[in-house]
Each structure stands twice: as C-alpha cells, then as structure tokens.
C-alpha cells in the first residue's frame, strides 16, 4: 500500500537469505544501480541478517557494506551471492549458543530493527524464498518499509509465475539427464536422477520433460513403483532396454514416507534427500535390471545464471526499487503476467505453489506417455 506520510528514502539495505540461487548477484546489481539512480545509498547486509546481528564476526564495519557501482560491476553473470547467505538466521528465532553447548532460539527482531535504525536505513529489500519472505512480512508488520524479491531454484513461491534460479536449475538438470541417456542406453540400465525442489515438483517436471525422462515422480502425486516397473517392462518388450526416471527429492511413495537426510533444527527446515536411491534399489528388485542413482543436489544451485534468470533477476531488482520509490511497502515484486509488479506480502508469504494437478504441463507429460507413478 502506498504510504504518502512516510519520510523520504535516503538509504536502503539489501539482504539475501536462504539457499543461494543463480541470479542473486543480478538482483544485487539491479537494486544497487536503480537505488543510485534514485539518489539513494544502498547497503548490503552480509549473510542474511548476521552482518547486523553478529557484527563481531566481521572485520570492523564489514557486516554491512555500501554497495557502489564498482562493487556490483559485472556481477550479473556470477552464481552465488556477493553478500553471502544463511538459512539459520531468522531474527525472530535466532539460533544462539548456550554456555552448555545447546542452542536456544531467541527473538532478536528488535535488535535487528535497532541496528537498521543505527545504520539510518529507511527501507529494506529482502531477497529470499519462503522463509526469508515470511521474515520480511513479519518485519513489515513491525513497521519496517520492506519489499520482498522472490528467489528459489524450487519455483515454489505463490503469487509469481516464476522465481529466478529455477530456469538455471532446470537447464542444468536437463543437460545431466541428456548425458545420462547414453550410459543408460549403452548399459541397458535404469538410471534414477534425484533433483531438489523441496515439497514441489517443478524442477523434476520441467527437467524431466526437457531431458526426455520416461518416468517422473513428483511430491504432488504419491507414487506406486509398480507403475514405473510396468513402464520399464513395456519399454523392454519394445526393445528399449533402458529407462530414465526423474525423482523429486520430496516425492513420496503412496505407502510410505518422504526420505529425509536430517530433521528440522534451530532455524533450518528438515533436510530432504535419499528418495532417488530408494527408488533405484526398489526398481532394481522389481525389474531385475541394473539400476543406478545420480543425485544432482547442490549442483542445481551453482553456476552462472541463464539469460532468462539474469533478466528476471534484473527486472525483480529494478521493480523492488520502483515499488519503494512509489511509496509501496509490505509487498513482494512478482511476475504476474507480462509485467513484474508488487503483490501484498500478506497474500503470498507462507503459501507454497505446488505443481497444479490440472495444469497443462502435467497434462503434456501424460499426453507424451511419461509415467507419473500413478
Ligand atoms: O530451497 C532450495 C533448496 O536447494 C531445496 O531444493 C533443498 O531442499 C534445500 O534448499 C537444501 O538446503 P540446504 O542447502 O540447506 O541443505
């Protein structure tokens, strides 16, 4: 909502939180340059909010740095984030070691607001996924002028058609699946490729389609491996003695559980992973064929962003500054159709965007005869 009573902006701060995603540096560049065009100073907070909440960890004054044209020059093509990131730095549940070695979670949101005031920050651009945007929403409710920017390779944020990082992850996963076709075909094997994505199957579905997978297992559709084994057998009967199966890390058997690498801990969600190996072993048993599993994991978060992700990130960053200049706050910039525009954080924070079961992308997979494990 525009707030015409708010004082003029002179300084803004920028934070990147949660898992890194290709395109973060492009957002940093766009926000910095657009802010400078407005005549504002732009500060970058290191490692989520750690630069302000744990300044002692940084060289003097280095927890929060001024972003100059020189600092952001040429960074749009780089993966990672110039500012660093953390997914264990929620200021409302900040992990704080106790003397006995255990970890307490403390509400340090007021410390953060005080630190921002000391830095004379008038508004914040918070770049992140569901966790970071939830934090941004709560900070906005505490009176801070905040604009969120949606980031995640998982593409699971509601209110925006896409997040930056997703396209790069899908492009890399597709290339890996392309490469695995040859080994699978040469050795008459089943190869299972596990991809990230948390509880949404966007990466698995898009990479599986682009890479020509024969089966794709998504969190949105609890699977029955008998259906995948039947597909493998049918291909074998047609003389196609190999199969490629893409498994989302959050996929779940109809009779069973998600595969976890670790439980939720202070400030960090549960760690998903391992379903690919389970599927590979079970398919090997069910079909009698040689089966292997390849886990793409964090490889999907690395590398130079695709041109699509660079442009998306630049548009999101510039739109965030335009929103602030227009007096908007408590919003997230979102691609809603042709344009990037602000949507209320209240409408999107904490809401996951799953692959729609009635969408045309899933219908395409079905129409192509790709097995979805159902
Ligand atoms: O949200 C991005 C993501 O890469 C998920 O796909 C994955 O489940 C998670 O982050 C992994 O997080 P971490 O790097 O903390 O293990």
Tab-separated table of C-alpha atoms and ligand atoms in Angstrom:
chain	number	residue	atom	x	y	z
A	1	UNK	CA	0.000	0.000	0.000
A	2	UNK	CA	1.384	3.475	-0.806
A	3	UNK	CA	2.233	5.368	2.383
A	4	UNK	CA	2.465	9.043	1.462
A	5	UNK	CA	3.076	10.040	5.087
A	6	UNK	CA	6.357	8.075	5.242
A	7	UNK	CA	9.558	10.179	5.209
A	8	UNK	CA	11.594	10.254	2.005
A	9	UNK	CA	14.008	7.396	1.411
A	10	UNK	CA	17.727	8.185	1.509
A	11	UNK	CA	19.284	4.844	2.390
A	12	UNK	CA	18.107	1.319	1.728
A	13	UNK	CA	19.545	-2.011	2.791
A	14	UNK	CA	19.592	-5.251	0.835
A	15	UNK	CA	19.760	-8.775	2.214
A	16	UNK	CA	19.979	-12.181	0.544
A	17	UNK	CA	18.729	-15.069	2.693
A	18	UNK	CA	18.156	-18.807	2.466
A	19	UNK	CA	19.736	-21.148	-0.061
A	20	UNK	CA	21.693	-19.406	-2.790
A	21	UNK	CA	20.229	-19.356	-6.299
A	22	UNK	CA	21.685	-18.268	-9.638
A	23	UNK	CA	20.575	-14.681	-10.230
A	24	UNK	CA	21.138	-13.301	-6.717
A	25	UNK	CA	24.050	-11.181	-7.891
A	26	UNK	CA	21.962	-9.820	-10.760
A	27	UNK	CA	19.341	-8.676	-8.215
A	28	UNK	CA	22.075	-7.058	-6.120
A	29	UNK	CA	23.332	-5.229	-9.198
A	30	UNK	CA	19.856	-4.077	-10.245
A	31	UNK	CA	18.820	-2.888	-6.770
A	32	UNK	CA	22.111	-1.038	-6.313
A	33	UNK	CA	22.056	0.680	-9.684
A	34	UNK	CA	18.359	1.564	-9.528
A	35	UNK	CA	18.757	2.890	-5.967
A	36	UNK	CA	21.706	5.038	-7.020
A	37	UNK	CA	19.600	6.410	-9.884
A	38	UNK	CA	17.048	7.479	-7.271
A	39	UNK	CA	19.834	9.270	-5.399
A	40	UNK	CA	19.728	6.711	-2.543
A	41	UNK	CA	22.610	4.940	-0.835
A	42	UNK	CA	22.391	1.131	-0.922
A	43	UNK	CA	23.850	-1.007	1.871
A	44	UNK	CA	24.354	-4.752	1.629
A	45	UNK	CA	23.918	-6.821	4.803
A	46	UNK	CA	26.222	-9.830	4.991
A	47	UNK	CA	24.883	-13.355	5.392
A	48	UNK	CA	21.167	-12.702	5.740
A	49	UNK	CA	20.934	-10.519	8.844
A	50	UNK	CA	24.087	-11.870	10.532
A	51	UNK	CA	26.082	-8.828	9.443
A	52	UNK	CA	23.910	-6.730	11.760
A	53	UNK	CA	23.073	-9.312	14.435
A	54	UNK	CA	26.594	-10.714	14.844
A	55	UNK	CA	28.820	-7.789	13.814
A	56	UNK	CA	31.670	-9.200	15.920
A	57	UNK	CA	32.100	-11.960	13.343
A	58	UNK	CA	33.119	-9.461	10.693
A	59	UNK	CA	36.015	-7.072	10.288
A	60	UNK	CA	35.029	-3.668	11.683
A	61	UNK	CA	32.160	-2.240	9.661
A	62	UNK	CA	32.185	-5.130	7.225
A	63	UNK	CA	28.904	-6.738	8.368
A	64	UNK	CA	27.053	-4.103	6.388
A	65	UNK	CA	28.788	-2.671	3.334
A	66	UNK	CA	27.972	0.168	0.987
A	67	UNK	CA	27.192	-1.159	-2.481
A	68	UNK	CA	28.875	1.051	-5.040
A	69	UNK	CA	28.751	0.876	-8.848
A	70	UNK	CA	32.289	-0.557	-8.747
A	71	UNK	CA	31.312	-3.345	-6.314
A	72	UNK	CA	28.403	-4.522	-8.470
A	73	UNK	CA	30.033	-4.079	-11.859
A	74	UNK	CA	29.950	-7.252	-13.955
A	75	UNK	CA	28.393	-9.456	-11.262
A	76	UNK	CA	25.084	-10.295	-13.008
A	77	UNK	CA	26.692	-13.298	-14.700
A	78	UNK	CA	28.033	-14.774	-11.450
A	79	UNK	CA	26.370	-17.506	-9.395
A	80	UNK	CA	26.107	-17.323	-5.608
A	81	UNK	CA	25.709	-14.047	-3.759
A	82	UNK	CA	28.241	-11.321	-3.197
A	83	UNK	CA	26.711	-10.731	0.230
A	84	UNK	CA	26.676	-14.312	1.458
A	85	UNK	CA	23.592	-16.034	2.813
A	86	UNK	CA	22.367	-18.233	5.630
A	87	UNK	CA	19.271	-20.271	6.284
A	88	UNK	CA	19.916	-20.329	10.020
A	89	UNK	CA	19.465	-16.628	10.683
A	90	UNK	CA	15.765	-15.979	11.327
A	91	UNK	CA	15.811	-12.853	13.549
A	92	UNK	CA	12.515	-13.981	15.117
A	93	UNK	CA	14.056	-17.341	16.103
A	94	UNK	CA	17.755	-16.626	16.072
A	95	UNK	CA	19.982	-19.584	16.972
A	96	UNK	CA	22.064	-18.568	19.969
A	97	UNK	CA	24.513	-20.963	21.680
A	98	UNK	CA	24.038	-21.509	25.425
A	99	UNK	CA	27.060	-21.953	27.721
A	100	UNK	CA	26.303	-25.718	27.955
A	101	UNK	CA	26.705	-26.063	24.164
A	102	UNK	CA	22.985	-26.384	23.385
A	103	UNK	CA	21.322	-23.857	21.080
A	104	UNK	CA	18.453	-21.571	22.110
A	105	UNK	CA	16.343	-19.655	19.590
A	106	UNK	CA	15.831	-16.055	20.645
A	107	UNK	CA	13.585	-13.357	19.199
A	108	UNK	CA	16.167	-10.776	18.079
A	109	UNK	CA	13.875	-8.856	15.750
A	110	UNK	CA	14.078	-5.694	17.892
A	111	UNK	CA	17.900	-5.896	17.825
A	112	UNK	CA	17.670	-6.026	14.032
A	113	UNK	CA	15.292	-3.056	13.829
A	114	UNK	CA	17.595	-1.101	16.191
A	115	UNK	CA	20.658	-1.967	14.089
A	116	UNK	CA	18.891	-0.866	10.904
A	117	UNK	CA	17.923	2.404	12.610
A	118	UNK	CA	21.556	2.918	13.713
A	119	UNK	CA	22.599	2.453	10.080
A	120	UNK	CA	19.925	5.063	9.147
A	121	UNK	CA	18.211	2.571	6.857
A	122	UNK	CA	14.840	3.822	5.614
A	123	UNK	CA	13.757	0.683	3.749
A	124	UNK	CA	14.793	-2.917	3.196
A	125	UNK	CA	14.859	-5.092	0.085
A	126	UNK	CA	14.724	-8.733	1.233
A	127	UNK	CA	15.638	-11.298	-1.399
A	128	UNK	CA	14.715	-14.842	-0.492
A	129	UNK	CA	12.472	-17.867	-0.562
A	130	UNK	CA	9.541	-18.811	1.625
A	131	UNK	CA	11.443	-18.471	4.922
A	132	UNK	CA	13.047	-15.126	4.066
A	133	UNK	CA	9.812	-13.668	2.694
A	134	UNK	CA	7.970	-14.782	5.846
A	135	UNK	CA	10.581	-12.887	7.874
A	136	UNK	CA	10.192	-9.873	5.558
A	137	UNK	CA	6.434	-9.953	6.130
A	138	UNK	CA	6.869	-10.007	9.914
A	139	UNK	CA	9.362	-7.124	9.735
A	140	UNK	CA	6.862	-5.166	7.631
A	141	UNK	CA	4.235	-5.839	10.303
A	142	UNK	CA	6.665	-4.318	12.814
A	143	UNK	CA	6.670	-1.087	10.810
A	144	UNK	CA	9.749	-1.503	8.601
A	145	UNK	CA	9.406	-0.474	4.955
A	146	UNK	CA	10.099	-3.758	3.181
A	147	UNK	CA	9.914	-5.041	-0.372
A	148	UNK	CA	10.495	-8.758	-0.970
A	149	UNK	CA	12.068	-10.326	-4.060
A	150	UNK	CA	11.176	-13.971	-4.785
A	151	UNK	CA	14.201	-16.242	-5.107
A	152	UNK	CA	14.471	-20.005	-5.242
A	153	UNK	CA	15.512	-22.718	-7.639
A	154	UNK	CA	12.413	-24.604	-6.418
A	155	UNK	CA	9.909	-22.185	-8.082
A	156	UNK	CA	7.517	-22.934	-5.217
A	157	UNK	CA	6.558	-19.373	-4.203
A	158	UNK	CA	2.955	-18.349	-4.558
A	159	UNK	CA	1.935	-15.135	-6.320
A	160	UNK	CA	4.629	-15.181	-9.001
A	161	UNK	CA	4.724	-17.117	-12.254
A	162	UNK	CA	8.413	-17.801	-11.751
A	163	UNK	CA	11.299	-17.237	-9.386
A	164	UNK	CA	14.812	-16.544	-10.612
A	165	UNK	CA	17.158	-19.515	-10.248
A	166	UNK	CA	14.584	-22.015	-11.467
A	167	UNK	CA	15.463	-21.755	-15.147
A	168	UNK	CA	19.185	-22.272	-14.477
A	169	UNK	CA	18.487	-25.308	-12.288
A	170	UNK	CA	16.206	-26.827	-14.925
A	171	UNK	CA	18.695	-26.158	-17.734
A	172	UNK	CA	21.498	-27.884	-15.823
A	173	UNK	CA	19.334	-30.829	-14.732
A	174	UNK	CA	18.148	-31.326	-18.337
A	175	UNK	CA	21.721	-31.397	-19.568
A	176	UNK	CA	22.585	-34.015	-16.936
A	177	UNK	CA	19.607	-36.150	-17.951
A	178	UNK	CA	20.673	-35.835	-21.617
A	179	UNK	CA	24.120	-37.113	-20.693
A	180	UNK	CA	22.753	-39.981	-18.607
A	181	UNK	CA	20.680	-41.258	-21.548
A	182	UNK	CA	23.806	-42.536	-23.272
A	183	UNK	CA	25.109	-44.555	-20.315
A	184	UNK	CA	21.640	-45.894	-19.535
A	185	UNK	CA	21.170	-46.952	-23.170
A	186	UNK	CA	24.691	-48.386	-23.579
A	187	UNK	CA	24.390	-50.492	-20.407
A	188	UNK	CA	20.669	-51.314	-20.654
A	189	UNK	CA	20.166	-49.806	-17.233
A	190	UNK	CA	17.634	-47.872	-15.267
A	191	UNK	CA	19.097	-44.544	-14.163
A	192	UNK	CA	17.292	-42.615	-11.480
A	193	UNK	CA	18.075	-38.897	-11.216
A	194	UNK	CA	17.145	-37.199	-7.943
A	195	UNK	CA	16.629	-33.439	-8.114
A	196	UNK	CA	15.984	-30.792	-5.452
A	197	UNK	CA	12.753	-28.844	-5.153
A	198	UNK	CA	11.574	-29.453	-1.576
A	199	UNK	CA	7.840	-30.226	-1.472
A	200	UNK	CA	7.175	-29.077	-5.051
A	201	UNK	CA	7.940	-30.964	-8.248
A	202	UNK	CA	8.653	-28.035	-10.573
A	203	UNK	CA	12.312	-28.880	-11.207
A	204	UNK	CA	11.582	-32.597	-11.631
A	205	UNK	CA	8.690	-31.989	-14.030
A	206	UNK	CA	10.389	-29.388	-16.210
A	207	UNK	CA	13.813	-31.090	-16.286
A	208	UNK	CA	12.182	-34.474	-16.838
A	209	UNK	CA	10.195	-33.142	-19.778
A	210	UNK	CA	13.144	-31.274	-21.289
A	211	UNK	CA	15.521	-34.191	-20.743
A	212	UNK	CA	13.196	-36.845	-22.167
A	213	UNK	CA	12.698	-38.827	-18.935
A	214	UNK	CA	10.477	-41.901	-19.183
A	215	UNK	CA	9.093	-41.530	-15.665
A	216	UNK	CA	8.839	-38.508	-13.376
A	217	UNK	CA	7.910	-38.782	-9.705
A	218	UNK	CA	6.615	-35.638	-8.010
A	219	UNK	CA	5.720	-34.724	-4.428
A	220	UNK	CA	2.275	-33.700	-5.687
A	221	UNK	CA	1.467	-37.260	-6.852
A	222	UNK	CA	2.269	-40.019	-4.311
A	223	UNK	CA	3.683	-42.815	-6.424
A	224	UNK	CA	3.330	-46.569	-6.788
A	225	UNK	CA	6.572	-48.106	-8.059
A	226	UNK	CA	4.647	-50.973	-9.641
A	227	UNK	CA	3.537	-48.441	-12.295
A	228	UNK	CA	7.152	-47.457	-13.011
A	229	UNK	CA	8.260	-51.100	-13.113
A	230	UNK	CA	5.450	-51.787	-15.620
A	231	UNK	CA	6.705	-48.944	-17.806
A	232	UNK	CA	10.264	-50.312	-17.675
A	233	UNK	CA	8.941	-53.766	-18.661
A	234	UNK	CA	6.858	-52.324	-21.512
A	235	UNK	CA	9.875	-50.452	-22.866
A	236	UNK	CA	11.963	-53.625	-22.585
A	237	UNK	CA	9.306	-55.536	-24.551
A	238	UNK	CA	9.584	-52.900	-27.304
A	239	UNK	CA	13.366	-53.332	-27.417
A	240	UNK	CA	14.121	-50.198	-25.397
A	241	UNK	CA	16.125	-51.819	-22.653
A	242	UNK	CA	16.825	-48.688	-20.623
A	243	UNK	CA	14.814	-46.115	-18.720
A	244	UNK	CA	15.433	-42.697	-17.200
A	245	UNK	CA	13.470	-41.876	-14.057
A	246	UNK	CA	13.499	-38.379	-12.523
A	247	UNK	CA	12.609	-38.276	-8.830
A	248	UNK	CA	11.916	-35.066	-6.919
A	249	UNK	CA	13.625	-35.109	-3.515
A	250	UNK	CA	10.203	-34.549	-1.915
A	251	UNK	CA	8.440	-37.346	-3.800
A	252	UNK	CA	6.694	-39.833	-1.575
A	253	UNK	CA	5.519	-43.397	-2.122
A	254	UNK	CA	1.780	-43.964	-1.772
A	255	UNK	CA	2.516	-46.385	1.069
A	256	UNK	CA	5.462	-44.777	2.811
A	257	UNK	CA	7.276	-41.642	3.817
A	258	UNK	CA	9.407	-38.889	2.359
A	259	UNK	CA	13.149	-39.576	2.515
A	260	UNK	CA	14.943	-37.335	4.991
A	261	UNK	CA	18.649	-36.626	5.442
A	262	UNK	CA	18.074	-34.769	8.675
A	263	UNK	CA	15.335	-33.415	10.960
A	264	UNK	CA	14.372	-29.777	11.321
A	265	UNK	CA	16.760	-27.957	13.660
A	266	UNK	CA	17.050	-24.424	15.027
A	267	UNK	CA	16.174	-22.104	12.157
A	268	UNK	CA	16.514	-24.774	9.454
A	269	UNK	CA	13.791	-26.881	7.862
A	270	UNK	CA	14.084	-30.680	7.625
A	271	UNK	CA	16.599	-31.831	5.017
A	272	UNK	CA	15.120	-33.864	2.191
A	273	UNK	CA	17.083	-36.420	0.195
A	274	UNK	CA	17.561	-40.110	-0.439
A	275	UNK	CA	14.370	-40.935	-2.320
A	276	UNK	CA	16.311	-41.442	-5.568
A	277	UNK	CA	18.413	-44.219	-4.047
A	278	UNK	CA	15.328	-45.861	-2.529
A	279	UNK	CA	13.559	-45.783	-5.900
A	280	UNK	CA	16.639	-47.077	-7.703
A	281	UNK	CA	17.068	-50.057	-5.374
A	282	UNK	CA	13.372	-50.920	-5.406
A	283	UNK	CA	13.177	-50.701	-9.215
A	284	UNK	CA	16.241	-52.936	-9.489
A	285	UNK	CA	14.485	-55.533	-7.317
A	286	UNK	CA	11.140	-55.221	-9.123
A	287	UNK	CA	12.551	-55.425	-12.667
A	288	UNK	CA	15.705	-57.500	-12.214
A	289	UNK	CA	17.600	-54.808	-14.100
A	290	UNK	CA	20.749	-52.956	-13.203
A	291	UNK	CA	19.747	-49.621	-11.653
A	292	UNK	CA	21.842	-46.631	-10.619
A	293	UNK	CA	21.031	-43.377	-8.867
A	294	UNK	CA	22.548	-39.949	-9.525
A	295	UNK	CA	21.776	-37.171	-7.031
A	296	UNK	CA	22.153	-33.707	-8.545
A	297	UNK	CA	21.690	-31.934	-5.197
A	298	UNK	CA	23.505	-28.630	-4.778
A	299	UNK	CA	24.901	-28.729	-8.307
A	300	UNK	CA	21.496	-27.288	-9.242
A	301	UNK	CA	22.167	-24.153	-7.197
A	302	UNK	CA	25.531	-23.366	-8.727
A	303	UNK	CA	26.884	-21.898	-11.904
A	304	UNK	CA	26.220	-18.845	-13.973
A	305	UNK	CA	22.526	-17.891	-14.290
A	306	UNK	CA	20.876	-18.414	-17.655
A	307	UNK	CA	19.992	-15.306	-19.654
A	308	UNK	CA	16.352	-15.834	-18.628
A	309	UNK	CA	17.267	-15.842	-14.920
A	310	UNK	CA	19.555	-12.828	-15.306
A	311	UNK	CA	16.811	-10.816	-16.950
A	312	UNK	CA	14.209	-11.995	-14.415
A	313	UNK	CA	16.521	-11.077	-11.525
A	314	UNK	CA	17.339	-7.664	-13.017
A	315	UNK	CA	13.625	-6.990	-13.540
A	316	UNK	CA	12.780	-8.050	-9.977
A	317	UNK	CA	15.558	-5.886	-8.519
A	318	UNK	CA	14.623	-2.801	-10.508
A	319	UNK	CA	10.933	-3.346	-9.728
A	320	UNK	CA	11.701	-3.539	-5.995
A	321	UNK	CA	13.306	-0.088	-6.107
A	322	UNK	CA	10.453	1.282	-8.257
A	323	UNK	CA	7.974	-0.043	-5.698
A	324	UNK	CA	9.795	1.699	-2.835
A	325	UNK	CA	10.079	4.920	-4.845
A	326	UNK	CA	6.322	4.746	-5.442
A	327	UNK	CA	5.724	4.526	-1.697
A	328	UNK	CA	4.906	0.804	-1.690
A	329	UNK	CA	5.837	-1.355	1.282
A	330	UNK	CA	4.931	-4.757	2.685
A	331	UNK	CA	4.913	-6.109	-0.863
A	332	UNK	CA	6.759	-8.676	-2.944
A	333	UNK	CA	7.603	-7.996	-6.568
A	334	UNK	CA	6.138	-10.763	-8.680
A	335	UNK	CA	5.866	-11.780	-12.292
A	336	UNK	CA	2.112	-11.952	-12.644
A	337	UNK	CA	1.714	-11.966	-16.407
A	338	UNK	CA	3.533	-9.674	-18.789
A	339	UNK	CA	4.961	-7.455	-16.074
A	340	UNK	CA	6.712	-7.619	-12.745
A	341	UNK	CA	4.605	-5.802	-10.183
A	342	UNK	CA	4.084	-5.614	-6.423
A	343	UNK	CA	1.699	-8.003	-4.660
A	344	UNK	CA	0.974	-7.790	-0.909
A	345	UNK	CA	3.370	-9.931	1.144
A	346	UNK	CA	0.366	-10.795	3.301
A	347	UNK	CA	-1.182	-12.599	0.309
A	348	UNK	CA	1.882	-14.671	-0.578
A	349	UNK	CA	4.110	-15.198	2.482
A	350	UNK	CA	3.964	-18.762	3.758
A	351	UNK	CA	1.963	-20.012	0.769
A	352	UNK	CA	3.561	-22.739	-1.305
A	353	UNK	CA	2.961	-23.009	-5.049
A	354	UNK	CA	2.748	-26.694	-5.916
A	355	UNK	CA	2.604	-28.082	-9.455
A	356	UNK	CA	-1.103	-27.846	-10.319
A	357	UNK	CA	-2.547	-31.288	-10.994
A	358	UNK	CA	-4.883	-29.822	-13.619
A	359	UNK	CA	-2.189	-27.717	-15.340
A	360	UNK	CA	-1.161	-28.172	-18.947
A	361	UNK	CA	2.484	-29.002	-18.157
A	362	UNK	CA	1.443	-32.112	-16.259
A	363	UNK	CA	-1.116	-32.834	-18.992
A	364	UNK	CA	1.735	-32.615	-21.501
A	365	UNK	CA	3.693	-35.254	-19.576
A	366	UNK	CA	0.639	-37.510	-19.551
A	367	UNK	CA	-0.014	-36.904	-23.270
A	368	UNK	CA	3.578	-37.889	-24.055
A	369	UNK	CA	3.118	-41.186	-22.228
A	370	UNK	CA	5.521	-40.278	-19.426
A	371	UNK	CA	4.854	-42.406	-16.373
A	372	UNK	CA	3.989	-40.339	-13.292
A	373	UNK	CA	3.939	-43.337	-10.977
A	374	UNK	CA	0.170	-43.493	-10.691
B	1	LIG	O1	15.194	-24.294	-1.386
B	1	LIG	C1	16.326	-24.571	-2.141
B	1	LIG	C2	16.913	-25.896	-1.759
B	1	LIG	O2	18.034	-26.122	-2.573
B	1	LIG	C3	15.940	-27.070	-1.796
B	1	LIG	O3	15.701	-27.529	-3.115
B	1	LIG	C4	16.649	-28.059	-0.905
B	1	LIG	O4	15.745	-28.986	-0.321
B	1	LIG	C5	17.243	-27.162	0.144
B	1	LIG	O5	17.372	-25.875	-0.410
B	1	LIG	C6	18.590	-27.632	0.639
B	1	LIG	O6	19.010	-26.785	1.634
B	1	LIG	P1	20.465	-26.862	2.287
B	1	LIG	O7	21.438	-26.325	1.287
B	1	LIG	O8	20.358	-26.011	3.483
B	1	LIG	O9	20.719	-28.308	2.598
